[in-house]
Amino acid sequence: MTVAMTYDSKALYDELVANKLIIPTSVKGVFGRGAVFEDVLFHLNSKISRIAENDGAEVMLFPPTLDRKVFEKSGYLKSFPHLAGVVFSFCGSEAQHQDLVCCLAEGKPWAHTQTMTDVVLTPAACYPVYPSFTGTAPEQGRLVDMQNWVFRHEPSSEPTRMQAFRIREFVRVGTPQMVVEWRDMWLARGIQLLRDLGLPAESDVAADPFFGRGGRMLAANQKAASLKFEVLVPIISKENPTACCSFNYHEDHFGSSFDIRTADGAVAHTACLGFGLERICMGLFKHHGCDPLTWPNDIRDLLWG
Amino acid sequence: MTVAMTYDSKALYDELVANKLIIPTSVKGVFGRGAVFEDVLFHLNSKISRIAENDGAEVMLFPPTLDRKVFEKSGYLKSFPHLAGVVFSFCGSEAQHQDLVCCLAEGKPWAHTQTMTDVVLTPAACYPVYPSFTGTAPEQGRLVDMQNWVFRHEPSSEPTRMQAFRIREFVRVGTPQMVVEWRDMWLARGIQLLRDLGLPAESDVAADPFFGRGGRMLAANQKAASLKFEVLVPIISKENPTACCSFNYHEDHFGSSFDIRTADGAVAHTACLGFGLERICMGLFKHHGCDPLTWPNDIRDLLWG
């Protein structure tokens, strides 16, 4: 059955809210998830686990907060300062607390009462793992399977552009050949999974949203070197489909930053890939409707079978 | 079988690391979780779901970031300013970005380049839900089941005192009688679950860690009114057992703050209770050993059966 679809960001948001799939807040890009949304997300995530089950990945999970020193070392603030979230806290005296309480009571700014802490919000799901790789990787390299919350400071009323979301992430460490072959294998798996789920997925070379004018050149270089691929699905626009999976080949960036070496002593190359769990769920709701009980049987079997 | 146990915070931390249950970082209270840790946590959480399955709670999940306005309204900064985490970001020009990059390169402070955003870290698992209750509750009140990451700025090398952790949380809204009866039912359930898991759990009246000298009086009042209970398990100390479940009766605090009313028009009372998922897992590792395959059969059956 082919349904004539119109794409409209606000209409999708309103429909997700009306069906209690998301619970709105007054901040753009921050909302709760309802029971059905979480059920779909859980089974999608389990399906990815079944695809990966014979790969022998080491399972890890990291909290939404990351060591600030790791973040500073990663270079994120050079490329994406506008997207980062840094955690501040009150470290003052009782008198300074009185000032804070007065500012709040009078509706005045209170940022001056806050001090930078040792943590930031995890900006990308793979960042926490690299420091744990420092040293020499085993002969076959490393492979890690994670599911982390990430933060992006980009408030938007477009439902797929969230400030906080979950990524099912895999990270590979090894020689350039190992890393690129693995990336290509997962690129094919990612497209296949989304198409099996009835989503019109296509892959494309992509670039990260680098900051400023200098960033335009970085983005062009990244595209020219085919370092980033995305699997895209039309969710809020047919012309500008939404990245639902992202594949990043970092070459030796993290290997150099965190002193990670392959068994032969060379600086290790790394790649990561992530499934945007909320975005894929929204794609499913957009293309198959807001009630999973009415979805095509083959798609239900794939997720709940 | 009774094992003579010694309690030692550092020894437990080292054992959790050695068994890859947690993955250390250089920040106190922030660490990754390994595959076995996550497997125990998942099945513990599922067991709590089975206990709650006939209660008819509405399932929700909120991201680790909370609307700053909700946070300001909640009164958290009056009572616990030192534990809060506020998200700042870079909102400057390209020239200001150059300043940020220079500071980083020279190892200088860069807090001045950051601006307060509209979000904070979720300080307690129940906070995001109250604004969605504004208005009149149905006759039978409300009951919500959540699982959220929460943040506390209290760096500590004691493994159960984390900066980021997951709480399985239930929230009840209704008349004082409805709320207190529900709280008491779950207090009994919580003690029973932990004892069934082979943990020497005891409940006690408790107080929150209010800030400053004035806070001592608030804590004494809270205790005198029996507004907070905890279910405690010795994990790092026999004399100072660790709170693994927490039960808070807020009286009309959130009802007034977020204009929540019962069907008869009165200001609604609320209570919440949370299972500290990581802490209970650590209790299990402490009391039964770091390899779940060697745990007593009845406990394995309870979690994996």
Short mmCIF file of C-alpha atoms in Angstrom, two decimals, chain B residues 29-292:
data_model
loop_
_atom_site.label_atom_id
_atom_site.label_comp_id
_atom_site.label_asym_id
_atom_site.label_seq_id
_atom_site.Cartn_x
_atom_site.Cartn_y
_atom_site.Cartn_z
CA GLY B 29 32.15 9.33 40.57
CA VAL B 30 32.11 9.00 36.76
CA PHE B 31 32.79 5.58 35.22
CA GLY B 32 31.63 3.24 32.50
CA ARG B 33 29.67 0.06 33.16
CA GLY B 34 30.76 -3.28 31.71
CA ALA B 35 28.68 -6.02 30.08
CA VAL B 36 28.06 -8.08 33.25
CA PHE B 37 27.14 -4.97 35.28
CA GLU B 38 24.62 -3.96 32.59
CA ASP B 39 23.18 -7.48 32.41
CA VAL B 40 22.55 -7.53 36.18
CA LEU B 41 21.08 -4.01 36.06
CA PHE B 42 18.78 -4.89 33.15
CA HIS B 43 17.40 -7.96 34.92
CA LEU B 44 17.03 -6.12 38.23
CA ASN B 45 15.07 -3.42 36.43
CA SER B 46 12.90 -6.07 34.74
CA LYS B 47 12.21 -7.65 38.13
CA ILE B 48 10.97 -4.27 39.43
CA SER B 49 8.73 -4.08 36.33
CA ARG B 50 7.21 -7.46 37.22
CA ILE B 51 6.52 -6.29 40.79
CA ALA B 52 4.78 -3.17 39.44
CA GLU B 53 3.03 -4.74 36.45
CA ASN B 54 -0.52 -4.72 37.82
CA ASP B 55 -0.36 -1.20 39.26
CA GLY B 56 -1.40 0.43 35.99
CA ALA B 57 1.36 3.04 35.98
CA GLU B 58 1.95 5.18 32.92
CA VAL B 59 5.47 4.57 31.57
CA MET B 60 7.62 7.59 30.69
CA LEU B 61 11.30 8.25 30.15
CA PHE B 62 12.99 11.64 30.26
CA PRO B 63 16.43 12.67 28.96
CA PRO B 64 19.27 13.54 31.37
CA THR B 65 18.63 17.24 30.74
CA LEU B 66 15.79 19.21 32.31
CA ASP B 67 14.12 22.54 31.46
CA ARG B 68 15.98 25.15 33.55
CA LYS B 69 12.71 26.99 34.32
CA VAL B 70 11.22 23.85 35.87
CA PHE B 71 14.38 23.45 37.90
CA GLU B 72 14.26 27.08 39.11
CA LYS B 73 10.61 26.65 40.09
CA SER B 74 11.26 23.37 41.95
CA GLY B 75 13.19 24.99 44.80
CA TYR B 76 16.18 22.66 44.31
CA LEU B 77 18.66 25.56 44.30
CA LYS B 78 17.43 26.71 47.70
CA SER B 79 18.07 23.34 49.30
CA PHE B 80 20.82 21.63 47.28
CA PRO B 81 22.72 24.25 45.24
CA HIS B 82 26.00 22.34 45.72
CA LEU B 83 24.64 19.17 44.05
CA ALA B 84 23.12 20.78 40.96
CA GLY B 85 24.60 20.68 37.46
CA VAL B 86 23.79 23.56 35.11
CA VAL B 87 24.57 23.32 31.39
CA PHE B 88 26.60 26.10 29.79
CA SER B 89 27.55 26.37 26.14
CA PHE B 90 29.56 28.56 23.76
CA CYS B 91 27.32 31.14 22.08
CA GLY B 92 29.99 33.52 20.85
CA SER B 93 31.48 34.87 17.62
CA GLU B 94 34.38 33.55 15.58
CA ALA B 95 36.71 35.95 17.41
CA GLN B 96 35.52 34.66 20.76
CA HIS B 97 36.04 31.14 19.46
CA GLN B 98 39.67 32.06 18.76
CA ASP B 99 39.96 33.13 22.40
CA LEU B 100 38.51 29.78 23.53
CA VAL B 101 40.90 27.82 21.31
CA CYS B 102 43.89 29.87 22.58
CA CYS B 103 42.92 29.29 26.20
CA LEU B 104 42.74 25.56 25.57
CA ALA B 105 46.09 25.51 23.77
CA GLU B 106 47.76 27.43 26.61
CA GLY B 107 46.03 25.46 29.39
CA LYS B 108 44.28 28.61 30.64
CA PRO B 109 40.75 28.75 32.14
CA TRP B 110 37.99 29.06 29.54
CA ALA B 111 34.87 29.29 31.72
CA HIS B 112 34.39 32.94 30.63
CA THR B 113 33.66 31.77 27.07
CA GLN B 114 30.57 29.86 28.25
CA THR B 115 26.97 31.05 28.60
CA MET B 116 24.17 29.52 30.66
CA THR B 117 21.71 27.54 28.51
CA ASP B 118 18.03 26.71 29.03
CA VAL B 119 18.78 23.26 30.45
CA VAL B 120 20.24 21.75 33.62
CA LEU B 121 21.07 18.16 34.47
CA THR B 122 18.11 16.28 35.91
CA PRO B 123 18.77 16.46 39.68
CA ALA B 124 16.23 13.80 40.73
CA ALA B 125 14.36 11.35 38.56
CA CYS B 126 10.90 12.72 39.35
CA TYR B 127 11.48 16.41 38.52
CA PRO B 128 10.74 16.32 34.77
CA VAL B 129 7.27 14.87 35.20
CA TYR B 130 5.55 17.48 37.42
CA PRO B 131 5.00 20.17 34.75
CA SER B 132 3.12 17.56 32.67
CA PHE B 133 0.69 17.11 35.60
CA THR B 134 -0.39 20.78 35.76
CA GLY B 135 -4.18 20.86 35.96
CA THR B 136 -6.68 18.51 37.59
CA ALA B 137 -5.74 14.87 38.12
CA PRO B 138 -8.31 12.13 37.43
CA GLU B 139 -10.40 10.74 40.34
CA GLN B 140 -7.91 7.95 41.07
CA GLY B 141 -4.93 10.34 40.94
CA ARG B 142 -1.86 9.67 38.81
CA LEU B 143 0.86 7.05 38.80
CA VAL B 144 3.96 7.24 36.62
CA ASP B 145 6.80 4.76 36.11
CA MET B 146 10.11 6.23 34.86
CA GLN B 147 13.75 5.40 34.43
CA ASN B 148 16.00 8.43 34.23
CA TRP B 149 19.67 9.34 34.56
CA VAL B 150 20.27 11.82 37.36
CA PHE B 151 23.28 14.00 38.20
CA ARG B 152 24.76 15.00 41.57
CA HIS B 153 27.84 17.16 41.82
CA GLU B 154 29.50 15.27 44.64
CA PRO B 155 32.79 13.81 43.33
CA SER B 156 33.81 10.88 45.54
CA SER B 157 36.08 7.88 45.23
CA GLU B 158 33.45 5.85 47.10
CA PRO B 159 31.94 3.69 44.30
CA THR B 160 28.29 3.97 45.40
CA ARG B 161 28.51 7.79 45.41
CA MET B 162 28.28 8.59 41.72
CA GLN B 163 27.93 11.86 39.84
CA ALA B 164 25.66 10.18 37.26
CA PHE B 165 23.42 7.17 37.86
CA ARG B 166 20.09 5.62 36.93
CA ILE B 167 16.99 5.63 39.09
CA ARG B 168 13.93 3.48 38.48
CA GLU B 169 11.34 5.88 39.77
CA PHE B 170 7.62 5.85 40.51
CA VAL B 171 5.58 8.98 41.19
CA ARG B 172 2.12 9.14 42.75
CA VAL B 173 -0.25 12.11 42.69
CA GLY B 174 -3.47 12.26 44.69
CA THR B 175 -4.96 12.92 48.10
CA PRO B 176 -2.66 12.70 51.14
CA GLN B 177 -4.18 9.32 52.05
CA MET B 178 -3.74 7.83 48.56
CA VAL B 179 -0.16 8.99 48.39
CA VAL B 180 0.90 7.79 51.84
CA GLU B 181 -0.76 4.37 51.47
CA TRP B 182 0.98 3.89 48.13
CA ARG B 183 4.33 4.95 49.63
CA ASP B 184 3.93 2.47 52.50
CA MET B 185 3.05 -0.35 50.08
CA TRP B 186 6.22 0.28 48.08
CA LEU B 187 8.34 0.60 51.21
CA ALA B 188 7.33 -2.98 52.10
CA ARG B 189 7.90 -4.10 48.49
CA GLY B 190 11.34 -2.50 48.39
CA ILE B 191 12.55 -4.16 51.59
CA GLN B 192 11.13 -7.52 50.44
CA LEU B 193 12.80 -7.32 47.00
CA LEU B 194 16.23 -6.53 48.45
CA ARG B 195 15.93 -9.26 51.10
CA ASP B 196 14.80 -11.75 48.42
CA LEU B 197 18.00 -10.76 46.59
CA GLY B 198 19.98 -11.86 49.66
CA LEU B 199 20.77 -8.34 50.84
CA PRO B 200 20.46 -7.45 54.56
CA ALA B 201 18.08 -4.54 53.89
CA GLU B 202 16.60 -2.35 56.65
CA SER B 203 14.43 0.74 56.33
CA ASP B 204 14.91 3.96 58.26
CA VAL B 205 13.64 7.51 58.42
CA ALA B 206 16.09 9.75 56.58
CA ALA B 207 16.86 13.33 55.64
CA ASP B 208 18.09 14.95 52.45
CA PRO B 209 21.59 16.55 52.33
CA PHE B 210 20.38 20.16 52.65
CA PHE B 211 22.99 22.89 52.12
CA GLY B 212 24.53 24.98 54.88
CA ARG B 213 23.72 25.65 58.53
CA GLY B 214 20.08 26.42 57.76
CA GLY B 215 19.95 23.03 56.11
CA ARG B 216 20.47 21.27 59.43
CA MET B 217 17.12 22.57 60.62
CA LEU B 218 15.39 21.56 57.38
CA ALA B 219 16.84 18.07 57.75
CA ALA B 220 15.67 17.82 61.37
CA ASN B 221 12.16 18.94 60.39
CA GLN B 222 12.05 16.44 57.53
CA LYS B 223 13.03 13.63 59.90
CA ALA B 224 10.58 14.69 62.59
CA ALA B 225 7.74 14.64 60.04
CA SER B 226 8.85 11.24 58.64
CA LEU B 227 8.78 12.64 55.10
CA LYS B 228 11.71 10.58 53.83
CA PHE B 229 12.46 6.87 54.20
CA GLU B 230 15.31 4.86 52.80
CA VAL B 231 15.97 1.17 52.40
CA LEU B 232 19.59 0.69 53.40
CA VAL B 233 22.10 -2.06 52.64
CA PRO B 234 25.66 -2.28 53.98
CA ILE B 235 27.88 -2.03 50.89
CA ILE B 236 30.92 0.02 51.82
CA SER B 237 30.35 0.21 55.58
CA LYS B 238 28.44 -1.84 58.14
CA GLU B 239 27.87 1.18 60.38
CA ASN B 240 26.78 3.52 57.58
CA PRO B 241 24.74 1.41 55.19
CA THR B 242 23.99 2.74 51.70
CA ALA B 243 20.56 4.02 50.66
CA CYS B 244 19.43 1.72 47.82
CA CYS B 245 15.80 2.86 47.69
CA SER B 246 14.46 6.27 48.65
CA PHE B 247 10.85 7.25 49.40
CA ASN B 248 9.92 10.92 49.52
CA TYR B 249 6.57 12.35 50.55
CA HIS B 250 6.52 15.93 49.25
CA GLU B 251 3.16 16.85 50.79
CA ASP B 252 1.85 19.74 48.62
CA HIS B 253 5.28 21.09 47.54
CA PHE B 254 5.11 20.05 43.86
CA GLY B 255 1.31 20.34 43.78
CA SER B 256 1.63 24.04 44.72
CA SER B 257 4.69 24.72 42.56
CA PHE B 258 3.17 23.23 39.40
CA ASP B 259 -0.53 23.88 40.11
CA ILE B 260 -1.60 20.25 40.30
CA ARG B 261 -5.07 19.58 41.78
CA THR B 262 -7.04 16.51 42.79
CA ALA B 263 -10.50 15.86 41.37
CA ASP B 264 -12.11 17.65 44.34
CA GLY B 265 -10.12 20.83 43.62
CA ALA B 266 -7.60 20.57 46.48
CA VAL B 267 -3.88 21.02 45.90
CA ALA B 268 -2.59 17.54 45.08
CA HIS B 269 -0.07 15.78 47.28
CA THR B 270 2.77 13.84 45.68
CA ALA B 271 5.27 11.19 46.64
CA CYS B 272 8.03 9.49 44.70
CA LEU B 273 10.18 6.47 45.26
CA GLY B 274 13.33 5.40 43.51
CA PHE B 275 15.43 2.30 43.21
CA GLY B 276 19.09 3.21 42.85
CA LEU B 277 19.86 0.69 40.12
CA GLU B 278 23.66 0.93 40.23
CA ARG B 279 23.75 0.84 44.03
CA ILE B 280 21.63 -2.32 44.22
CA CYS B 281 23.89 -3.95 41.60
CA MET B 282 26.94 -3.01 43.69
CA GLY B 283 25.20 -4.48 46.76
CA LEU B 284 24.72 -7.73 44.86
CA PHE B 285 28.39 -7.81 43.78
CA LYS B 286 29.51 -7.02 47.33
CA HIS B 287 27.37 -9.68 49.01
CA HIS B 288 27.40 -12.44 46.38
CA GLY B 289 30.65 -11.86 44.53
CA CYS B 290 31.62 -10.33 41.20
CA ASP B 291 30.58 -13.30 39.04
CA PRO B 292 26.78 -13.69 38.85
#
